[in-house]
Coordinates of C-alpha atoms in Angstrom, one line a residue:
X1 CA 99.9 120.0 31.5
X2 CA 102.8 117.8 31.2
X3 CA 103.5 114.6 33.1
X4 CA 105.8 116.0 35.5
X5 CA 103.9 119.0 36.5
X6 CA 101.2 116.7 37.0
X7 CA 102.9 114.5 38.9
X8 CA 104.3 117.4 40.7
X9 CA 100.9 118.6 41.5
X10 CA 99.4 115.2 42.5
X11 CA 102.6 115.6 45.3
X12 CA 102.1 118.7 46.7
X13 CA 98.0 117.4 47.1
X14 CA 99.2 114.4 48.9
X15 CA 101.2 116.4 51.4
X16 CA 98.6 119.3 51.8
X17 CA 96.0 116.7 52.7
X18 CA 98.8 114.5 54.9
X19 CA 99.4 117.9 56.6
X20 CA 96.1 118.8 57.0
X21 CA 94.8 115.6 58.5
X22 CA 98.0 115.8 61.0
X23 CA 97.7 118.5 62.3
X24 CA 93.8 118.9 61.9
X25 CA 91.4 121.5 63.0
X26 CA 94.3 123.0 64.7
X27 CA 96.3 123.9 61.7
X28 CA 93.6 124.8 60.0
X29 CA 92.8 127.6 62.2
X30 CA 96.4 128.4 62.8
X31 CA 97.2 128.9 59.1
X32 CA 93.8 131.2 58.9
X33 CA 94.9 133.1 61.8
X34 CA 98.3 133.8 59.7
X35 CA 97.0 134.5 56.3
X36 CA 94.1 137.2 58.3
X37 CA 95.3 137.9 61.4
X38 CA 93.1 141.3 61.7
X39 CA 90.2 139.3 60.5
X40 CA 90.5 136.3 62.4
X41 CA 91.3 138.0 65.9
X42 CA 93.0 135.1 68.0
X43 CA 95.3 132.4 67.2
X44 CA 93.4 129.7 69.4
X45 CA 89.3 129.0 69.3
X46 CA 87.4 130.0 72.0
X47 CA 86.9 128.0 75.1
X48 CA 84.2 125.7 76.0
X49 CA 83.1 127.6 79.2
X50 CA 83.4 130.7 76.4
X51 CA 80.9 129.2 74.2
X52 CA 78.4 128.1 76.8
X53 CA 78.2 131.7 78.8
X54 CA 77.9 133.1 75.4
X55 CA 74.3 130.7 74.4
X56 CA 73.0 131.4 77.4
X57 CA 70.7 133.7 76.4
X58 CA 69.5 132.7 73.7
X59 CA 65.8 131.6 73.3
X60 CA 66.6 128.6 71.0
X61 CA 62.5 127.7 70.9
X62 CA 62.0 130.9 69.4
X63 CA 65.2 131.1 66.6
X64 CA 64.7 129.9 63.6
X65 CA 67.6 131.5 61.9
X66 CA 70.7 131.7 63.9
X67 CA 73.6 133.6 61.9
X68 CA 77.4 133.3 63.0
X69 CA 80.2 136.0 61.5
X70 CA 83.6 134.9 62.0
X71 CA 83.1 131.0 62.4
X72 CA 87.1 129.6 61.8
X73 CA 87.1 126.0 62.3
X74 CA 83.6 125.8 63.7
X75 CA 84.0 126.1 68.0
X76 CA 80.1 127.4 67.7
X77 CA 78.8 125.7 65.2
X78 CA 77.5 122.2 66.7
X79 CA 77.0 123.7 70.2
X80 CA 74.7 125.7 68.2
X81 CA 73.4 122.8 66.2
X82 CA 72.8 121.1 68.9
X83 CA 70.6 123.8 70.9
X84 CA 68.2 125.0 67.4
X85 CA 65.2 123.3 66.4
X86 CA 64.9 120.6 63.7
X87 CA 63.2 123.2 61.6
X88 CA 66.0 125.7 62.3
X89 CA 69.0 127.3 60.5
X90 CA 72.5 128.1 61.5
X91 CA 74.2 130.3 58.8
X92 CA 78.1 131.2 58.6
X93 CA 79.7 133.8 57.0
X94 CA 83.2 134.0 56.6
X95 CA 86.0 136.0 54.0
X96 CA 88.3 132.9 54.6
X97 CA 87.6 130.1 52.0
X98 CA 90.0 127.9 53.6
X99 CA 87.8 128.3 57.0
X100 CA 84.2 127.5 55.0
X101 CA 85.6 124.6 52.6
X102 CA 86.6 123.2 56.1
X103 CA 83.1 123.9 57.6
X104 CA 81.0 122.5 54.3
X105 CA 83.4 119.4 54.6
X106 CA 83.5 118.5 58.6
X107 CA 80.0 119.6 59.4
X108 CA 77.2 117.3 57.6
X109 CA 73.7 118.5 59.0
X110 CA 71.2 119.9 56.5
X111 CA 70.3 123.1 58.9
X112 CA 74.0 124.0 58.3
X113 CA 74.7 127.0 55.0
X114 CA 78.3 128.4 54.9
X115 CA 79.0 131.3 52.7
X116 CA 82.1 133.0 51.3
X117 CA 81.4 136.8 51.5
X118 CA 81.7 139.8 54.4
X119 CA 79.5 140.2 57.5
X120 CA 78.8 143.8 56.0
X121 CA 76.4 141.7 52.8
X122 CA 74.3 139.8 56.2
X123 CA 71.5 141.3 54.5
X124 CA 71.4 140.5 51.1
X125 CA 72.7 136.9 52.4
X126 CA 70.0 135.6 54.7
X127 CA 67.4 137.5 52.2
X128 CA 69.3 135.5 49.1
X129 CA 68.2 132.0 51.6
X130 CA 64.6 133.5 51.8
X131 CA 64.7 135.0 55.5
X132 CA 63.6 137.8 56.3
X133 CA 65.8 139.0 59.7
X134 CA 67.7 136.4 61.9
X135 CA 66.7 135.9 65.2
X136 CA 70.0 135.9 67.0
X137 CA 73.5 136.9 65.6
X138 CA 77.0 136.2 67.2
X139 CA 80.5 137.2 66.1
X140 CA 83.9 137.0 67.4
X141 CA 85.1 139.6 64.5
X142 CA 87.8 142.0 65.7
X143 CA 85.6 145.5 65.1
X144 CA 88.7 147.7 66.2
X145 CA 90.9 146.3 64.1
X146 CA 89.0 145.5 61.0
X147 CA 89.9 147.2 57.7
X148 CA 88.0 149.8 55.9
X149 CA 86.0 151.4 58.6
X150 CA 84.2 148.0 58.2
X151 CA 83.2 147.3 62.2
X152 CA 80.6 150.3 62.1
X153 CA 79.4 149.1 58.6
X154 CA 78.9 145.4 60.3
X155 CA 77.1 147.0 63.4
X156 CA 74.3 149.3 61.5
X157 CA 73.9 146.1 59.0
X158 CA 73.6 143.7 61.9
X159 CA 71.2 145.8 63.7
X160 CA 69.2 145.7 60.4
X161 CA 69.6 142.2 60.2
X162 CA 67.9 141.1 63.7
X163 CA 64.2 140.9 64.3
X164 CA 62.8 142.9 66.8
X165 CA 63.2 140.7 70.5
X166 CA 66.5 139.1 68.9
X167 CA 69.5 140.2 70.5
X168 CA 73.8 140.5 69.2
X169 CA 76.2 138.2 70.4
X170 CA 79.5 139.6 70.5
X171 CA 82.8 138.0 72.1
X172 CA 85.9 139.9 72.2
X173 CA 89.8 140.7 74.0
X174 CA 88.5 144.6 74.0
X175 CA 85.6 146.3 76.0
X176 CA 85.6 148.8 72.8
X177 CA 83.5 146.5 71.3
X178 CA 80.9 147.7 73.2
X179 CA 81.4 150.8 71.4
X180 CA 80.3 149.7 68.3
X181 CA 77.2 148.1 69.1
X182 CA 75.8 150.9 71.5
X183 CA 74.9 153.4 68.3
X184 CA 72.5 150.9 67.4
X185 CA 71.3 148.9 70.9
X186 CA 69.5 150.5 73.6
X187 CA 70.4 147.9 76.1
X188 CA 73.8 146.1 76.1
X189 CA 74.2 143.1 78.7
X190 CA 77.6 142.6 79.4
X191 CA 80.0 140.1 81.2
X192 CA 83.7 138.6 81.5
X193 CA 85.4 135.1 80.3
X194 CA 88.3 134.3 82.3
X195 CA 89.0 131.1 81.6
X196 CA 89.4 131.6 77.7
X197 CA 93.1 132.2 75.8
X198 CA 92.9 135.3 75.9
X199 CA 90.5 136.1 78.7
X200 CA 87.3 137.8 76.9
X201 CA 85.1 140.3 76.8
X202 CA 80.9 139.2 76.1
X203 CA 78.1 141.5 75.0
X204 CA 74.4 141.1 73.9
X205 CA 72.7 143.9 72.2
X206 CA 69.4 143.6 72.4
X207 CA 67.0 145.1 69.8
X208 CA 64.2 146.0 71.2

Protein backbone atom coordinates (compact mmCIF):
# COMPACT_ATOMS: atom_id res chain seq x y z
CA UNK A 1 0.00 0.00 0.00
CA UNK A 2 1.46 3.29 -0.87
CA UNK A 3 1.61 6.34 1.28
CA UNK A 4 -1.21 8.09 -0.12
CA UNK A 5 -3.61 5.37 -0.19
CA UNK A 6 -2.76 4.98 3.26
CA UNK A 7 -3.10 8.20 4.11
CA UNK A 8 -6.31 8.12 2.17
CA UNK A 9 -7.54 5.36 4.22
CA UNK A 10 -6.40 6.66 7.64
CA UNK A 11 -9.08 9.77 6.31
CA UNK A 12 -11.97 8.01 5.44
CA UNK A 13 -11.48 6.06 9.25
CA UNK A 14 -11.35 9.37 10.86
CA UNK A 15 -14.52 10.54 9.30
CA UNK A 16 -16.40 7.05 9.63
CA UNK A 17 -15.71 7.12 13.28
CA UNK A 18 -16.34 11.29 13.56
CA UNK A 19 -19.67 10.27 11.79
CA UNK A 20 -20.45 7.55 13.82
CA UNK A 21 -19.90 9.14 17.22
CA UNK A 22 -22.12 12.16 15.83
CA UNK A 23 -24.78 10.84 15.02
CA UNK A 24 -24.50 7.65 17.31
CA UNK A 25 -26.80 4.83 17.99
CA UNK A 26 -29.19 6.63 15.76
CA UNK A 27 -27.20 6.42 12.54
CA UNK A 28 -26.20 3.33 13.28
CA UNK A 29 -29.56 1.88 13.08
CA UNK A 30 -30.53 4.26 10.33
CA UNK A 31 -27.77 3.15 7.96
CA UNK A 32 -28.84 -0.73 8.97
CA UNK A 33 -32.28 -0.03 8.25
CA UNK A 34 -31.04 1.21 4.60
CA UNK A 35 -28.55 -1.42 3.69
CA UNK A 36 -31.57 -4.33 5.03
CA UNK A 37 -34.59 -2.74 5.01
CA UNK A 38 -36.73 -6.23 4.66
CA UNK A 39 -34.48 -7.57 7.46
CA UNK A 40 -34.48 -4.81 9.73
CA UNK A 41 -38.30 -4.03 9.61
CA UNK A 42 -38.51 -0.19 10.96
CA UNK A 43 -36.44 2.68 10.57
CA UNK A 44 -36.75 3.76 14.42
CA UNK A 45 -36.16 1.21 17.63
CA UNK A 46 -38.91 0.38 19.50
CA UNK A 47 -40.29 2.35 22.26
CA UNK A 48 -39.77 2.15 25.88
CA UNK A 49 -43.43 1.38 26.85
CA UNK A 50 -42.85 -1.33 23.70
CA UNK A 51 -40.06 -2.98 25.44
CA UNK A 52 -41.61 -3.16 28.93
CA UNK A 53 -45.23 -4.67 27.76
CA UNK A 54 -43.17 -6.98 25.73
CA UNK A 55 -40.94 -8.49 29.25
CA UNK A 56 -43.82 -8.68 31.03
CA UNK A 57 -44.16 -12.08 30.87
CA UNK A 58 -41.36 -13.36 31.19
CA UNK A 59 -40.31 -15.53 34.30
CA UNK A 60 -36.79 -14.00 34.55
CA UNK A 61 -36.08 -16.39 37.94
CA UNK A 62 -36.57 -19.28 35.79
CA UNK A 63 -34.45 -18.09 32.27
CA UNK A 64 -31.31 -18.89 32.08
CA UNK A 65 -30.84 -18.45 28.47
CA UNK A 66 -32.63 -15.58 26.91
CA UNK A 67 -32.10 -15.41 23.04
CA UNK A 68 -33.03 -12.10 20.92
CA UNK A 69 -33.23 -12.30 16.82
CA UNK A 70 -33.21 -9.03 15.20
CA UNK A 71 -31.36 -6.91 18.08
CA UNK A 72 -30.13 -3.45 15.79
CA UNK A 73 -28.63 -1.15 18.10
CA UNK A 74 -29.54 -2.94 21.24
CA UNK A 75 -33.38 -1.29 22.54
CA UNK A 76 -33.73 -4.92 24.35
CA UNK A 77 -30.60 -5.78 25.29
CA UNK A 78 -29.93 -4.09 28.85
CA UNK A 79 -33.61 -4.01 29.74
CA UNK A 80 -33.03 -7.53 29.41
CA UNK A 81 -29.75 -7.53 31.17
CA UNK A 82 -31.03 -5.91 33.65
CA UNK A 83 -34.16 -8.32 34.46
CA UNK A 84 -31.80 -12.10 34.00
CA UNK A 85 -29.97 -13.52 36.74
CA UNK A 86 -26.21 -13.16 37.48
CA UNK A 87 -25.83 -16.70 36.20
CA UNK A 88 -27.87 -16.00 33.12
CA UNK A 89 -27.32 -15.48 29.33
CA UNK A 90 -28.75 -13.03 26.78
CA UNK A 91 -27.72 -14.23 23.22
CA UNK A 92 -28.15 -12.01 19.94
CA UNK A 93 -28.28 -13.05 16.60
CA UNK A 94 -28.21 -10.81 13.88
CA UNK A 95 -27.17 -10.99 9.66
CA UNK A 96 -26.07 -7.29 10.05
CA UNK A 97 -22.26 -7.10 11.16
CA UNK A 98 -22.49 -3.45 11.42
CA UNK A 99 -25.46 -4.00 14.14
CA UNK A 100 -23.21 -6.81 16.26
CA UNK A 101 -19.68 -4.99 16.04
CA UNK A 102 -21.86 -2.15 17.58
CA UNK A 103 -23.42 -4.43 20.23
CA UNK A 104 -19.81 -6.35 21.17
CA UNK A 105 -18.42 -2.71 21.39
CA UNK A 106 -21.22 -0.60 23.49
CA UNK A 107 -22.47 -3.50 25.61
CA UNK A 108 -19.60 -4.76 28.17
CA UNK A 109 -21.41 -7.42 30.52
CA UNK A 110 -20.00 -10.97 30.47
CA UNK A 111 -23.74 -12.64 30.16
CA UNK A 112 -23.87 -10.79 26.84
CA UNK A 113 -22.81 -13.26 23.23
CA UNK A 114 -23.54 -11.60 19.86
CA UNK A 115 -23.37 -13.67 16.77
CA UNK A 116 -23.16 -12.94 13.00
CA UNK A 117 -25.39 -15.64 11.36
CA UNK A 118 -29.51 -16.14 10.63
CA UNK A 119 -32.21 -16.77 13.17
CA UNK A 120 -32.96 -19.96 11.00
CA UNK A 121 -29.07 -21.62 12.57
CA UNK A 122 -30.78 -20.70 16.54
CA UNK A 123 -30.22 -24.28 16.97
CA UNK A 124 -26.87 -25.13 16.11
CA UNK A 125 -26.00 -21.59 17.85
CA UNK A 126 -27.13 -21.84 21.40
CA UNK A 127 -26.09 -25.74 21.11
CA UNK A 128 -22.38 -24.35 19.71
CA UNK A 129 -22.52 -22.13 23.50
CA UNK A 130 -23.44 -25.55 25.22
CA UNK A 131 -27.34 -24.92 25.85
CA UNK A 132 -29.51 -27.16 25.31
CA UNK A 133 -33.03 -24.98 24.45
CA UNK A 134 -33.52 -21.28 25.46
CA UNK A 135 -35.95 -20.43 27.83
CA UNK A 136 -37.53 -17.46 26.25
CA UNK A 137 -37.04 -16.02 22.68
CA UNK A 138 -38.09 -12.58 21.24
CA UNK A 139 -37.80 -11.10 17.80
CA UNK A 140 -38.79 -8.07 16.05
CA UNK A 141 -37.89 -9.87 12.45
CA UNK A 142 -40.33 -8.90 9.67
CA UNK A 143 -41.68 -12.73 8.95
CA UNK A 144 -43.90 -11.47 5.96
CA UNK A 145 -41.42 -9.84 4.32
CA UNK A 146 -38.35 -11.95 4.86
CA UNK A 147 -36.54 -13.50 1.94
CA UNK A 148 -36.45 -17.07 1.04
CA UNK A 149 -39.55 -18.45 2.59
CA UNK A 150 -37.24 -17.89 5.62
CA UNK A 151 -40.17 -16.61 8.41
CA UNK A 152 -41.70 -20.25 8.43
CA UNK A 153 -38.12 -21.82 8.55
CA UNK A 154 -37.45 -19.32 11.73
CA UNK A 155 -40.85 -20.34 13.37
CA UNK A 156 -40.49 -24.39 13.22
CA UNK A 157 -36.62 -23.70 14.33
CA UNK A 158 -37.73 -21.48 17.09
CA UNK A 159 -40.30 -23.73 18.25
CA UNK A 160 -37.42 -26.27 18.42
CA UNK A 161 -35.32 -23.98 20.09
CA UNK A 162 -37.59 -23.26 23.35
CA UNK A 163 -37.88 -25.55 26.30
CA UNK A 164 -41.05 -26.76 27.15
CA UNK A 165 -42.98 -23.82 29.71
CA UNK A 166 -40.79 -21.11 27.64
CA UNK A 167 -42.84 -19.03 25.52
CA UNK A 168 -41.97 -16.63 21.79
CA UNK A 169 -41.87 -13.14 21.94
CA UNK A 170 -42.72 -11.54 18.86
CA UNK A 171 -43.29 -7.62 18.14
CA UNK A 172 -44.48 -6.59 14.90
CA UNK A 173 -46.52 -3.63 12.38
CA UNK A 174 -48.69 -6.87 11.05
CA UNK A 175 -51.13 -9.20 12.93
CA UNK A 176 -49.91 -11.82 10.15
CA UNK A 177 -47.34 -12.60 12.34
CA UNK A 178 -49.53 -14.38 14.28
CA UNK A 179 -49.74 -16.54 11.33
CA UNK A 180 -46.49 -17.82 11.52
CA UNK A 181 -46.21 -18.78 14.97
CA UNK A 182 -49.70 -20.56 15.30
CA UNK A 183 -48.41 -23.89 13.11
CA UNK A 184 -46.24 -24.46 15.98
CA UNK A 185 -48.04 -22.80 19.30
CA UNK A 186 -51.14 -24.00 20.83
CA UNK A 187 -51.74 -20.94 22.69
CA UNK A 188 -50.84 -17.41 21.36
CA UNK A 189 -51.41 -14.34 23.88
CA UNK A 190 -51.77 -11.36 22.10
CA UNK A 191 -51.96 -7.49 22.58
CA UNK A 192 -51.48 -3.89 20.93
CA UNK A 193 -48.53 -1.05 21.36
CA UNK A 194 -49.88 2.19 20.54
CA UNK A 195 -47.51 4.41 21.60
CA UNK A 196 -44.61 2.88 19.52
CA UNK A 197 -43.44 4.48 15.82
CA UNK A 198 -45.19 2.53 14.08
CA UNK A 199 -47.95 1.35 16.50
CA UNK A 200 -47.28 -2.54 17.07
CA UNK A 201 -48.50 -5.70 17.10
CA UNK A 202 -47.25 -8.27 20.42
CA UNK A 203 -47.57 -12.05 20.58
CA UNK A 204 -46.29 -14.84 22.96
CA UNK A 205 -46.40 -18.33 21.81
CA UNK A 206 -46.30 -20.43 24.42
CA UNK A 207 -44.86 -24.01 24.11
CA UNK A 208 -46.47 -26.01 26.10
Amino acid sequence: MTSSSLTKTTMLDRIKNRTNRFFGPWGVFFKGFIKHPVMVGSILPSSKLTVKKMLAPVDWDHTKLFVEYGPGIGTFCQPVLDRIRPDATLLVIDLNQDFIAYLRDTIRDSRFIAVHGSAADVNEIIQSFGFAYADYILSGLPFSTLPNNLGPVIAAETAKAIRPGGAFLVYQFRARARDFMAPHFAKIDKGFELWNILPCHLFWGWKE
